[in-house]
PDB file of C-alpha atoms in Angstrom:
ATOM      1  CA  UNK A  74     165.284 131.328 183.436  1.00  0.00           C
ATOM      2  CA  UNK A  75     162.564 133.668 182.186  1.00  0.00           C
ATOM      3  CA  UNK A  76     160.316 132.381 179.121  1.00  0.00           C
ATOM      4  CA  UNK A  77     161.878 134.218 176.343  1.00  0.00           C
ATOM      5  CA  UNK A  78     165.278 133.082 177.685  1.00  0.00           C
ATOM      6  CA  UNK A  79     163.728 129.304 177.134  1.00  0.00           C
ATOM      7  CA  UNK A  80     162.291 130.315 173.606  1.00  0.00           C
ATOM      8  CA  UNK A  81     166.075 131.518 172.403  1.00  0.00           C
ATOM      9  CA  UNK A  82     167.247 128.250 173.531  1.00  0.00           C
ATOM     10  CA  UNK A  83     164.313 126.536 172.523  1.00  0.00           C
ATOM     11  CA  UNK A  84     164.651 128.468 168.740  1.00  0.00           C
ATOM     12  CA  UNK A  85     168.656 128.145 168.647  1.00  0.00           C
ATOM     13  CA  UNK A  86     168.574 124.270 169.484  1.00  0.00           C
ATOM     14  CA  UNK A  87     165.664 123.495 166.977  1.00  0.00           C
ATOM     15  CA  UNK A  88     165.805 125.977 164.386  1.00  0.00           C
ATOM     16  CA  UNK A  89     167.810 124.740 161.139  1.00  0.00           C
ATOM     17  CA  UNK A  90     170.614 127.187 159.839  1.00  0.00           C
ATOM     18  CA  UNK A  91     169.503 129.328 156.600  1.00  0.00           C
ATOM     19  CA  UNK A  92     165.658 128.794 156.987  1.00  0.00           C
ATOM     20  CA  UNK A  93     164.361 130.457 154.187  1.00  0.00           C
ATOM     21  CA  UNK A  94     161.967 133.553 155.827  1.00  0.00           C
ATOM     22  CA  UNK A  95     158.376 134.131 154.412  1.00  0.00           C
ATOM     23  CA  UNK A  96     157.215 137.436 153.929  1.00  0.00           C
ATOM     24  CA  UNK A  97     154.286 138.378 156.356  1.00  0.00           C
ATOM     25  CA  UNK A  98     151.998 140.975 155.637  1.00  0.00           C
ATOM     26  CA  UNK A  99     149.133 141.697 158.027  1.00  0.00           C
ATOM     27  CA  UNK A 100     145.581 142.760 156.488  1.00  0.00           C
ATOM     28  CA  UNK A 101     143.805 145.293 159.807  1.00  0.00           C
ATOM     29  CA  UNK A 102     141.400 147.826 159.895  1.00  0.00           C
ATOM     30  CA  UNK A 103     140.028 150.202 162.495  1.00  0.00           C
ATOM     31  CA  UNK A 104     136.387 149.014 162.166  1.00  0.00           C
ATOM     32  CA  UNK A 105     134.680 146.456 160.998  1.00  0.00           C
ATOM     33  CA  UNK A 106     132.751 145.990 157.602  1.00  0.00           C
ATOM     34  CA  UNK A 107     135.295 147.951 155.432  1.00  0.00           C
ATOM     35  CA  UNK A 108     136.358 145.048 153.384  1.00  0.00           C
ATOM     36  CA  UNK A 109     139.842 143.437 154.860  1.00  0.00           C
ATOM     37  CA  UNK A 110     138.717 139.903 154.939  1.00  0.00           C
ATOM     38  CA  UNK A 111     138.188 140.339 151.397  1.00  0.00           C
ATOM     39  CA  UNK A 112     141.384 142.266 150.720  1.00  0.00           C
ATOM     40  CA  UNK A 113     143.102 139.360 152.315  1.00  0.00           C
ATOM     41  CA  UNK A 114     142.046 136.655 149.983  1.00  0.00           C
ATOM     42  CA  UNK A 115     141.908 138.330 146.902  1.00  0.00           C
ATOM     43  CA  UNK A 116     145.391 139.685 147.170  1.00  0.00           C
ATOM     44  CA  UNK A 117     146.376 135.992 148.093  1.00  0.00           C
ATOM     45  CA  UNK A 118     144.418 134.656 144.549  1.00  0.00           C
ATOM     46  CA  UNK A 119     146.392 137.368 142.854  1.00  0.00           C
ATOM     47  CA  UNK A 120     149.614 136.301 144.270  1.00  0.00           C
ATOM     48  CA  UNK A 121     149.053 132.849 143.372  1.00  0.00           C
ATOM     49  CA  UNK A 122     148.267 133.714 139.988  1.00  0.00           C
ATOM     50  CA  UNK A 123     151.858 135.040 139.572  1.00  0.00           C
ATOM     51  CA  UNK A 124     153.282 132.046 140.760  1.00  0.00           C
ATOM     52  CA  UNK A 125     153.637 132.427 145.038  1.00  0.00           C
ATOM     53  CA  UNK A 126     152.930 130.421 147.055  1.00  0.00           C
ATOM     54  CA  UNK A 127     150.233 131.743 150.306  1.00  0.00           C
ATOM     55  CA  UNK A 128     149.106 131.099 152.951  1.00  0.00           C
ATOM     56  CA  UNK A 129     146.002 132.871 154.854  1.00  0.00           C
ATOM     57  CA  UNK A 130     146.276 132.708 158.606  1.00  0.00           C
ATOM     58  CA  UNK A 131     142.666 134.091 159.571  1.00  0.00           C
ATOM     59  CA  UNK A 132     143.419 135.931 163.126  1.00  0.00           C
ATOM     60  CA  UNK A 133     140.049 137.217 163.719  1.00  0.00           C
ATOM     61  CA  UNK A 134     138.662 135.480 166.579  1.00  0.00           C
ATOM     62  CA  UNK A 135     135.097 134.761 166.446  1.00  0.00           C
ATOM     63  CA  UNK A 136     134.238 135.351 163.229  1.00  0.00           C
ATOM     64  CA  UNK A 137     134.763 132.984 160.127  1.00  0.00           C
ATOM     65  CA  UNK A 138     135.275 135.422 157.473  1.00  0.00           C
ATOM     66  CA  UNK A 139     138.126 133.848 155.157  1.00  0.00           C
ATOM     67  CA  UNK A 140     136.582 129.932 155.469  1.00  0.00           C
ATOM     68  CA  UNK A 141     133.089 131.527 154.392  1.00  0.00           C
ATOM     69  CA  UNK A 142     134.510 132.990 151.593  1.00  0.00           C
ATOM     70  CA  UNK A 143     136.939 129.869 151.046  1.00  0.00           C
ATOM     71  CA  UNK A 144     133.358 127.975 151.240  1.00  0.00           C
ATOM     72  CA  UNK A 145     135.017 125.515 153.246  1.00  0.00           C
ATOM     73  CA  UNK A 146     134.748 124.629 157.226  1.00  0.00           C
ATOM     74  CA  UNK A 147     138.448 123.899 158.682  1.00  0.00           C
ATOM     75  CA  UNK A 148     138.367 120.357 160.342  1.00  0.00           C
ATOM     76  CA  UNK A 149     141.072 121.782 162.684  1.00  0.00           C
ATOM     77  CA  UNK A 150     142.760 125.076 164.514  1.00  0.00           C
ATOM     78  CA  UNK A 151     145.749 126.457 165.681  1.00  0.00           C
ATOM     79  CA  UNK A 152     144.234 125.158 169.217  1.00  0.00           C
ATOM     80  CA  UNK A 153     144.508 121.790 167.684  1.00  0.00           C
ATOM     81  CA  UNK A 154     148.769 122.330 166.921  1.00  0.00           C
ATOM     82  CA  UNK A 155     149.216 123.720 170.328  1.00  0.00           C
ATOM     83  CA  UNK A 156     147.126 120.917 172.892  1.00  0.00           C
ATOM     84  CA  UNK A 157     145.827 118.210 170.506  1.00  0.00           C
ATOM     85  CA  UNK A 158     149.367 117.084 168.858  1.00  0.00           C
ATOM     86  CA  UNK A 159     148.425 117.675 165.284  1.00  0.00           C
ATOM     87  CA  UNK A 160     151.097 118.861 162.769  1.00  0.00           C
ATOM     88  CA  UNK A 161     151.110 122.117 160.809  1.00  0.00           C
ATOM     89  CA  UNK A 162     150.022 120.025 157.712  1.00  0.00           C
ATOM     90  CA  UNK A 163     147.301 118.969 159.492  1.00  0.00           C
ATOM     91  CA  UNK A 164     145.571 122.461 160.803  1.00  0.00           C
ATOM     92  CA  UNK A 165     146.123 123.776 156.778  1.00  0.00           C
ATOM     93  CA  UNK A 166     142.808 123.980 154.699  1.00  0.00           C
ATOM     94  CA  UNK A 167     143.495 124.402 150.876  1.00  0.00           C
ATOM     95  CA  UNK A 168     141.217 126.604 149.258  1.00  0.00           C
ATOM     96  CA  UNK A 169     140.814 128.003 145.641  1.00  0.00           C
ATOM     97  CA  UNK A 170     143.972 128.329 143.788  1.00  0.00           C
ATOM     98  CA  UNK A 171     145.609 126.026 146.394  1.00  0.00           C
ATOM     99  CA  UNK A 172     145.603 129.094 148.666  1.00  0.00           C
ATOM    100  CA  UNK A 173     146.099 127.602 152.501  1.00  0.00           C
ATOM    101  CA  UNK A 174     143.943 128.432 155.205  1.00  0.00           C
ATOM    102  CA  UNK A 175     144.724 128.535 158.809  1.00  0.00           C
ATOM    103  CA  UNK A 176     141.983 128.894 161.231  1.00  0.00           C
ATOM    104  CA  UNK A 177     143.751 130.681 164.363  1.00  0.00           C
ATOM    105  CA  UNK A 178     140.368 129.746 166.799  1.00  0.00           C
ATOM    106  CA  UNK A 179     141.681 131.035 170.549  1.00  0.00           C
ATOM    107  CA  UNK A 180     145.008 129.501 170.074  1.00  0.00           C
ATOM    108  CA  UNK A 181     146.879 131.815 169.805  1.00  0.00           C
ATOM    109  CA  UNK A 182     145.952 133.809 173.057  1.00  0.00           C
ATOM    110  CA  UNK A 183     147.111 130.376 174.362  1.00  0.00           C
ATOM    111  CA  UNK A 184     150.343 130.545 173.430  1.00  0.00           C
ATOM    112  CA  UNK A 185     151.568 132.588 176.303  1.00  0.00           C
ATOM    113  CA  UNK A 186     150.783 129.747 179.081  1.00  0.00           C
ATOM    114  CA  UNK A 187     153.052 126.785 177.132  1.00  0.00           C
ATOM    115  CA  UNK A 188     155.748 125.059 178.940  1.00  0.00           C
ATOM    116  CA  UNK A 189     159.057 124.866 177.311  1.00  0.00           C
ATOM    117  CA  UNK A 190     158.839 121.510 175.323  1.00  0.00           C
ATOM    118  CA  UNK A 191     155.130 122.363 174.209  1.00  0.00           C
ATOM    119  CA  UNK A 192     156.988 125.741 172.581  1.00  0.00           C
ATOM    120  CA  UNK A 193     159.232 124.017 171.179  1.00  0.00           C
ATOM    121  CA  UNK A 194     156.583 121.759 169.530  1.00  0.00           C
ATOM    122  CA  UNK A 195     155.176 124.910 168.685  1.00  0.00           C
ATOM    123  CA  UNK A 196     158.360 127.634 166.974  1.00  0.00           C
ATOM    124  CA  UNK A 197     159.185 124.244 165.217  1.00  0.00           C
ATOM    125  CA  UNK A 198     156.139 123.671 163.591  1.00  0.00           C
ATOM    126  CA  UNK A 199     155.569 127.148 162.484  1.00  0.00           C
ATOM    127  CA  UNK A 200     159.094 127.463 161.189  1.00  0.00           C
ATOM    128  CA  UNK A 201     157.851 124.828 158.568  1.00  0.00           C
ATOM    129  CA  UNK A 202     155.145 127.070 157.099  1.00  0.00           C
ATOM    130  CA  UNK A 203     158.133 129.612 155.809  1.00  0.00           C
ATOM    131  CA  UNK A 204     159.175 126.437 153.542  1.00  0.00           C
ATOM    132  CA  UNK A 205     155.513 125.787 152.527  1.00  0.00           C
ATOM    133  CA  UNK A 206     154.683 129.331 151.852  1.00  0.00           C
ATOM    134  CA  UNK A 207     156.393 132.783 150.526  1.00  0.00           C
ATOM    135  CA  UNK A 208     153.844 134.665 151.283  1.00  0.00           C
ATOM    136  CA  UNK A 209     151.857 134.502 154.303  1.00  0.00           C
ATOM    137  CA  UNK A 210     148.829 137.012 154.785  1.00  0.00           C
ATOM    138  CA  UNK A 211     147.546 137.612 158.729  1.00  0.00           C
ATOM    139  CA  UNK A 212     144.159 138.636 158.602  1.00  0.00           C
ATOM    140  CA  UNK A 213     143.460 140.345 162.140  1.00  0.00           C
ATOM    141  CA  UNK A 214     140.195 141.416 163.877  1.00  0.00           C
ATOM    142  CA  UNK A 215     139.180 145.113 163.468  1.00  0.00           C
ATOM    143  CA  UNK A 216     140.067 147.821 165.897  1.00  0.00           C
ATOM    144  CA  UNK A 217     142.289 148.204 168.571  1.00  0.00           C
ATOM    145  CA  UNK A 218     142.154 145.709 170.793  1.00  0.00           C
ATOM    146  CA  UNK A 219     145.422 143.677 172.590  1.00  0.00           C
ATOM    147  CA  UNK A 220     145.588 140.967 170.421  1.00  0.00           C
ATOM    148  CA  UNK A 221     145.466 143.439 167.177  1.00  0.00           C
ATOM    149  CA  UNK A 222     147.701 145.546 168.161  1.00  0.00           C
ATOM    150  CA  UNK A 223     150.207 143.032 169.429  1.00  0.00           C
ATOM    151  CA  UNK A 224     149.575 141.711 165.306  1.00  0.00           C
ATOM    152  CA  UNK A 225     150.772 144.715 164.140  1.00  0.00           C
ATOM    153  CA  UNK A 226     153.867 144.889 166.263  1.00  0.00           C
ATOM    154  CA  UNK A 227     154.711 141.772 165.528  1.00  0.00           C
ATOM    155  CA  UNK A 228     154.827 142.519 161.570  1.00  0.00           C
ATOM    156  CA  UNK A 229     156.785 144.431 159.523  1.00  0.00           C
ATOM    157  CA  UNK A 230     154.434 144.436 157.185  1.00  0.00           C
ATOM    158  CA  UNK A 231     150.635 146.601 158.006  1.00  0.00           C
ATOM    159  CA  UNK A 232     148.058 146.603 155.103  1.00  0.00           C
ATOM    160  CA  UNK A 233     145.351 149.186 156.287  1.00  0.00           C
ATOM    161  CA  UNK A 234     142.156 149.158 155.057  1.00  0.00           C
ATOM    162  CA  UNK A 235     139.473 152.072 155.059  1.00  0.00           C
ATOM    163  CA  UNK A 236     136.416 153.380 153.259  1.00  0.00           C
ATOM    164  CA  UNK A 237     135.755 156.948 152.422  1.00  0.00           C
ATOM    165  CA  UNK A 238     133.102 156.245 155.488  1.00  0.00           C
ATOM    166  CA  UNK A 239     134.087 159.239 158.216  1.00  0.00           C
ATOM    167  CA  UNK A 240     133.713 156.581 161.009  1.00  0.00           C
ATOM    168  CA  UNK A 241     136.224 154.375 158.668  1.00  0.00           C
ATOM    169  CA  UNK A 242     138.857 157.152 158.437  1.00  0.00           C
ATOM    170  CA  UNK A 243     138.344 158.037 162.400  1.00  0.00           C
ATOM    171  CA  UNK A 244     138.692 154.567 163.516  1.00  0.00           C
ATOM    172  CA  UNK A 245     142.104 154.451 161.126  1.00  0.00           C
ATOM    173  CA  UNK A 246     143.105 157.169 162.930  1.00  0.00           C
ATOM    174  CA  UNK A 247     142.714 156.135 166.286  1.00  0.00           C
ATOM    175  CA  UNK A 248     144.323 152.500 165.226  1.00  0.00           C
ATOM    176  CA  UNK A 249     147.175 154.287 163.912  1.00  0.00           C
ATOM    177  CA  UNK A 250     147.942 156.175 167.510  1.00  0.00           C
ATOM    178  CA  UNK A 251     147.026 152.470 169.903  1.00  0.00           C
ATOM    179  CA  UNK A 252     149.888 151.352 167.748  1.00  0.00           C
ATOM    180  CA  UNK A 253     151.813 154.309 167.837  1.00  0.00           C
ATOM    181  CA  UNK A 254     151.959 154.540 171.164  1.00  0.00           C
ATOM    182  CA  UNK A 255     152.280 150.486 171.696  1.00  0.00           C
ATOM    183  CA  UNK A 256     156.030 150.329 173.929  1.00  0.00           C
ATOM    184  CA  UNK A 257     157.390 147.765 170.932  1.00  0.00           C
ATOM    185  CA  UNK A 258     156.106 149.321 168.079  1.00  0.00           C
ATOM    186  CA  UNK A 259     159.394 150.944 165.797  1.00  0.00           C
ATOM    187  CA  UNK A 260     159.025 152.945 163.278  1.00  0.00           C
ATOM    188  CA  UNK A 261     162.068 152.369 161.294  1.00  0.00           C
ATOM    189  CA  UNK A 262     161.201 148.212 161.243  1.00  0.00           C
ATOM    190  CA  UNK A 263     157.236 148.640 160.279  1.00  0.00           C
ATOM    191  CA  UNK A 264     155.659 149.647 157.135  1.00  0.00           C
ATOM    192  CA  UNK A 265     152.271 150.536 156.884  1.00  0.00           C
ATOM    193  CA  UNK A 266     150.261 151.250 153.550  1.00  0.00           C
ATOM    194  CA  UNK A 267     147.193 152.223 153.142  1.00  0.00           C
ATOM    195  CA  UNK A 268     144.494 150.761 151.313  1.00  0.00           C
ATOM    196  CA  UNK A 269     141.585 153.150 150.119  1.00  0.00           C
ATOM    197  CA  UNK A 270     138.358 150.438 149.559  1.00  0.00           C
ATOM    198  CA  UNK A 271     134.616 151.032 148.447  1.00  0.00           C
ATOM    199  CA  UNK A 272     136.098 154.401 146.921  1.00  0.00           C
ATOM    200  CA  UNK A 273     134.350 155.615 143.315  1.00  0.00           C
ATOM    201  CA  UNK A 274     137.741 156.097 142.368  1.00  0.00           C
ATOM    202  CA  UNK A 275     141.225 157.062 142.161  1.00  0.00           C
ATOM    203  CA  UNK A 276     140.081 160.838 143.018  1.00  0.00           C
ATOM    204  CA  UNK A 277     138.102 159.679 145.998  1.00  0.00           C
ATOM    205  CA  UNK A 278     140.788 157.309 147.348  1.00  0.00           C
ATOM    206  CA  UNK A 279     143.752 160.218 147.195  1.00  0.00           C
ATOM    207  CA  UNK A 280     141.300 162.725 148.815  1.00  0.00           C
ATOM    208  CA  UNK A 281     140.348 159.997 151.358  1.00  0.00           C
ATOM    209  CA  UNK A 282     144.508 159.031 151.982  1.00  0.00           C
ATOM    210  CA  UNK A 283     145.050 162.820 151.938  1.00  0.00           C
ATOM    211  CA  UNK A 284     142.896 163.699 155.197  1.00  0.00           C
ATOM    212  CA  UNK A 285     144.016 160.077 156.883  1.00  0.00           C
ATOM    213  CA  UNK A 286     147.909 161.465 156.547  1.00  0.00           C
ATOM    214  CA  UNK A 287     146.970 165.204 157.252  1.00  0.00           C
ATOM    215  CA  UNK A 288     146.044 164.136 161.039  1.00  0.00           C
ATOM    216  CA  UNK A 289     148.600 161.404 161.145  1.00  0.00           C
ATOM    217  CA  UNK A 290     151.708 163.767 160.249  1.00  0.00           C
ATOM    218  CA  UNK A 291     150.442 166.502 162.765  1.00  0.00           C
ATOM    219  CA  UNK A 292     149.652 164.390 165.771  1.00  0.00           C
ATOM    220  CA  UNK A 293     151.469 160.798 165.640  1.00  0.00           C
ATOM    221  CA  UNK A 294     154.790 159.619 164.832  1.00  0.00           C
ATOM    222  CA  UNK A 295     153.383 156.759 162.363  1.00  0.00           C
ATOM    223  CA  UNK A 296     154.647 156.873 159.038  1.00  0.00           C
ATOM    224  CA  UNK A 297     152.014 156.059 156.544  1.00  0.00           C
ATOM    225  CA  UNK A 298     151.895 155.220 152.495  1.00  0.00           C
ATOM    226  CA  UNK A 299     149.401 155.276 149.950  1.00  0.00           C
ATOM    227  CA  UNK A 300     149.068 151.282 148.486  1.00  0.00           C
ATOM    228  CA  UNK A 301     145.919 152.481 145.956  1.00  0.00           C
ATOM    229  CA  UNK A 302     142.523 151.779 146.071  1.00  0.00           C
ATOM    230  CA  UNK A 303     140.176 149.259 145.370  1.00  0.00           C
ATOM    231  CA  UNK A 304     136.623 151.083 143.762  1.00  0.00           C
ATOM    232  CA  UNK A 305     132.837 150.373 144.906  1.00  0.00           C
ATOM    233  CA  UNK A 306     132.163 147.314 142.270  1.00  0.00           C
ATOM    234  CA  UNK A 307     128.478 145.572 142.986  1.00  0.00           C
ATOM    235  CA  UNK A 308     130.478 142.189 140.971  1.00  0.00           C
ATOM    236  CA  UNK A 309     132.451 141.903 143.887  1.00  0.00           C
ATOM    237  CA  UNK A 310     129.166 141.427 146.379  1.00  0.00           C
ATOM    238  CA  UNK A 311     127.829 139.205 144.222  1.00  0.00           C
ATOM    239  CA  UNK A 312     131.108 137.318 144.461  1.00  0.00           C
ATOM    240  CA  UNK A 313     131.274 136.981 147.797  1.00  0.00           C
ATOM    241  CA  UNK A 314     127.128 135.918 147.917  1.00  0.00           C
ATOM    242  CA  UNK A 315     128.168 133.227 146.123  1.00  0.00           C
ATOM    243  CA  UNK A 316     131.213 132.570 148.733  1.00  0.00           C
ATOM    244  CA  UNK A 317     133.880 133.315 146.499  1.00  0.00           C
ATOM    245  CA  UNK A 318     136.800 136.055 145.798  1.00  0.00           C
ATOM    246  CA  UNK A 319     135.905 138.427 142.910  1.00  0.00           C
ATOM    247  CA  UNK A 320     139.160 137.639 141.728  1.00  0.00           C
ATOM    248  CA  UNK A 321     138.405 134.190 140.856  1.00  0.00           C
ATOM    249  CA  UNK A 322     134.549 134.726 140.630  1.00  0.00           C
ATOM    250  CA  UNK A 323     135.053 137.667 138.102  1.00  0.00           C
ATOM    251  CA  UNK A 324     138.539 138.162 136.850  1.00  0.00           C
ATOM    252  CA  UNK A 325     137.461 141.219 134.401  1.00  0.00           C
ATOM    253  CA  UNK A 326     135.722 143.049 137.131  1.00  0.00           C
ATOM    254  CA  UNK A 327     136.717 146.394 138.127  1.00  0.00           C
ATOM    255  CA  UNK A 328     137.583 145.676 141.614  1.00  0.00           C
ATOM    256  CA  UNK A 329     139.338 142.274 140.911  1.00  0.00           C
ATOM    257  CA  UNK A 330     141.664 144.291 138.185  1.00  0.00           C
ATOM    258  CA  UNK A 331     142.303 146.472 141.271  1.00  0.00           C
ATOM    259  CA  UNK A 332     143.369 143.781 143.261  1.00  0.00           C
ATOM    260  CA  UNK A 333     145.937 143.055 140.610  1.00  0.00           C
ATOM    261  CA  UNK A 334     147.129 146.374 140.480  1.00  0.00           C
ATOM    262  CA  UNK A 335     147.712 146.384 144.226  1.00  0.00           C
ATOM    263  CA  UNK A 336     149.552 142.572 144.079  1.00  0.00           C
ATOM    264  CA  UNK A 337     151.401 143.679 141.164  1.00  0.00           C
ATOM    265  CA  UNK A 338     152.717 146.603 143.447  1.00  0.00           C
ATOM    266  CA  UNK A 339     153.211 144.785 146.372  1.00  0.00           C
ATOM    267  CA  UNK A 340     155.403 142.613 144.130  1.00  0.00           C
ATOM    268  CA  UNK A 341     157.198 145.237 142.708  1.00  0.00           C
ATOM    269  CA  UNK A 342     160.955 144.271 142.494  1.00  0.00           C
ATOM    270  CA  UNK A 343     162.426 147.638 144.064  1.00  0.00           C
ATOM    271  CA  UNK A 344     159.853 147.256 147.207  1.00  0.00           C
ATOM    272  CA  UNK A 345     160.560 143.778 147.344  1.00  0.00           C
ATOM    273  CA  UNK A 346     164.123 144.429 148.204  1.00  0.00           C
ATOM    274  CA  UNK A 347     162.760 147.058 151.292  1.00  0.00           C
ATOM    275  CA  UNK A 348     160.585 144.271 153.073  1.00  0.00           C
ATOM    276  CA  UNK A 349     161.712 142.872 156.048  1.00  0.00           C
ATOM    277  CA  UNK A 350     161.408 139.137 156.214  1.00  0.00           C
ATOM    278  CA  UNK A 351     160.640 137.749 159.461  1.00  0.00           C
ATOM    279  CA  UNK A 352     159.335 134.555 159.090  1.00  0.00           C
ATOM    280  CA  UNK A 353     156.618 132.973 161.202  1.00  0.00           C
ATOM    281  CA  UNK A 354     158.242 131.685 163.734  1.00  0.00           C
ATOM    282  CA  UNK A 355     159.794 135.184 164.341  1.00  0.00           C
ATOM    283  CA  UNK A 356     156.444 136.634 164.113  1.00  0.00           C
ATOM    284  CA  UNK A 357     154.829 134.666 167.097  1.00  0.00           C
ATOM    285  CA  UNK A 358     158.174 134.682 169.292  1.00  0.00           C
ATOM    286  CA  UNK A 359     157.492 138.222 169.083  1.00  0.00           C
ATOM    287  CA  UNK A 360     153.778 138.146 170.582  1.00  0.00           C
ATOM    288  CA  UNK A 361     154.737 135.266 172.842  1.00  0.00           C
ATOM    289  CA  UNK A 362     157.433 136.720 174.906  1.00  0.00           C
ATOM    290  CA  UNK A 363     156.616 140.288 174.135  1.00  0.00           C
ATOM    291  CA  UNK A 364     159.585 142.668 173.750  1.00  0.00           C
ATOM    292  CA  UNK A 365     162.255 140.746 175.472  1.00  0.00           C
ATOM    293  CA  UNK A 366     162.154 138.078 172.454  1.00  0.00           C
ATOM    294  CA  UNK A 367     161.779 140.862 169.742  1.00  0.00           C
ATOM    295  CA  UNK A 368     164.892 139.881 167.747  1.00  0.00           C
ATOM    296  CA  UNK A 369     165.821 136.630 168.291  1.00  0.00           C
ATOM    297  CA  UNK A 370     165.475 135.968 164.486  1.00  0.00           C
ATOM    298  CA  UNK A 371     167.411 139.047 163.881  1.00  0.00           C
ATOM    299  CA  UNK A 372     170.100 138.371 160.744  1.00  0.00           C
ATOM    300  CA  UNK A 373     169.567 134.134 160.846  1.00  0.00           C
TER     301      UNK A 373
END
């Protein structure tokens, strides 16, 4: 019995009926430095503020981008869920707004070598964080390495974020074709929107989505959207000096309105309806066993 054989079993035997699934939406970029840490907890602020509740899962190994700016350290990982027997509960930081925090460390690179009752430890565990959250926000590294890209296939949900920077809209680019070409990547299940950050405004941003989608609709198969734009605002650096999201920090400042704007759209009833809901536990059976457990969740 291959391994994704043992993780349908493992899912169908452990898995309760009717889980409610949590909306995952991944926050990438092609380089680094363009602002998608900070996209990642400011949208989560503004989704609190209209009543969800989020989660961060912080995906970018090595660097501790989303605890600086929660101005908190984690006490534990995902490492700690998978080898050290702690619960979900117990890996969650709560930051500002009572937006959680998960520190991802190496753990989940780990999560390939687990024997069947250590997965089922595992799917079961993450399956609880679609009851403690309904929207959960995976902030990868930048650029296209393995572990991104297998992110993005994994989601159904791809927030891009670029600067007007031509190195920014390059490195979108060639993000856009790793995934593109990436053997379980599909079209019709993945949505990706753009994000248009550090822009002097709505002018810049359109011109800057404009030659992003000109290259994209010649030469890839990708289908791209324009989300909006979030504009050059020196309140937001001093926010995150002082470790925390403009939205909070500054809720009158340009780019914190913008952030609103963007939540408010995200949240928009009619797109709503278009999302597909995967759940967590979905979304790492998917990197775990690759394509061959791609569906499992399909229609529960």
């Amino acid at each position: 019995m291959d391994q994704a054989e043992q993780l349908r079993r493992i899912i169908k035997g452990s898995a309760p009926p009717k889980r409610p699934l949590a909306r995952v939406i991944t926050v990438t970029s092609g380089k680094g430095g363009v602002g998608k840490s900070n996209t990642a907890i400011n949208l989560a602020i503004q989704f609190r503020k209209m009543g969800q509740k989020v989660i961060i899962l912080d995906a970018d190994f090595g660097l501790a981008n989303i605890e600086i700016m929660f101005g908190a350290v984690p006490k534990h990982n995902l490492c700690d869920l998978i080898y050290h027997g702690k619960s979900i509960k117990d890996i969650i930081t709560w930051g500002p707004m009572e937006v959680g925090f998960i520190s991802g460390g190496s753990g989940i690179t780990g999560m390939t070598n687990l024997d069947k009752d250590n997965l089922g430890t595992i799917i079961d565990n993450l399956a609880e964080l679609d009851e403690m959250a309904e929207t959960i926000i995976v902030d990868t590294g930048a650029g296209i390495s393995d572990s991104v890209l297998e992110f993005l296939v994994a989601s159904g949900e791809i927030l891009l974020v670029t600067t007007p920077e031509p190195t920014s809209i390059t490195d979108s680019y060639s993000l856009l074709k790793a995934l593109g070409r990436h053997p379980r990547y599909r079209p019709e299940a993945t949505q990706v929107k753009v994000l248009a950050n550090k822009v002097t405004g709505e002018q810049e941003a359109l011109s800057l989505y404009g030659k992003l989608e000109t290259v994209v609709e010649r030469y890839l198969k990708v289908p791209i959207s324009y989300l909006g734009m979030i504009p050059q605002d020196q309140l937001l650096a001093k926010a995150v000096m002082q470790q925390m999201p403009v939205s909070l920090d500054n809720p009158k400042a340009r780019s914190a309105i913008a952030y609103e704007i963007i939540a408010a759209k995200l949240m928009n009833k009619e797109l709503y309806k278009t999302i597909p809901r995967r759940g967590m536990a979905a979304f790492f059976s998917h990197i775990i066993s690759g394509n061959k457990a791609a569906g499992i969740y399909a229609g529960r």
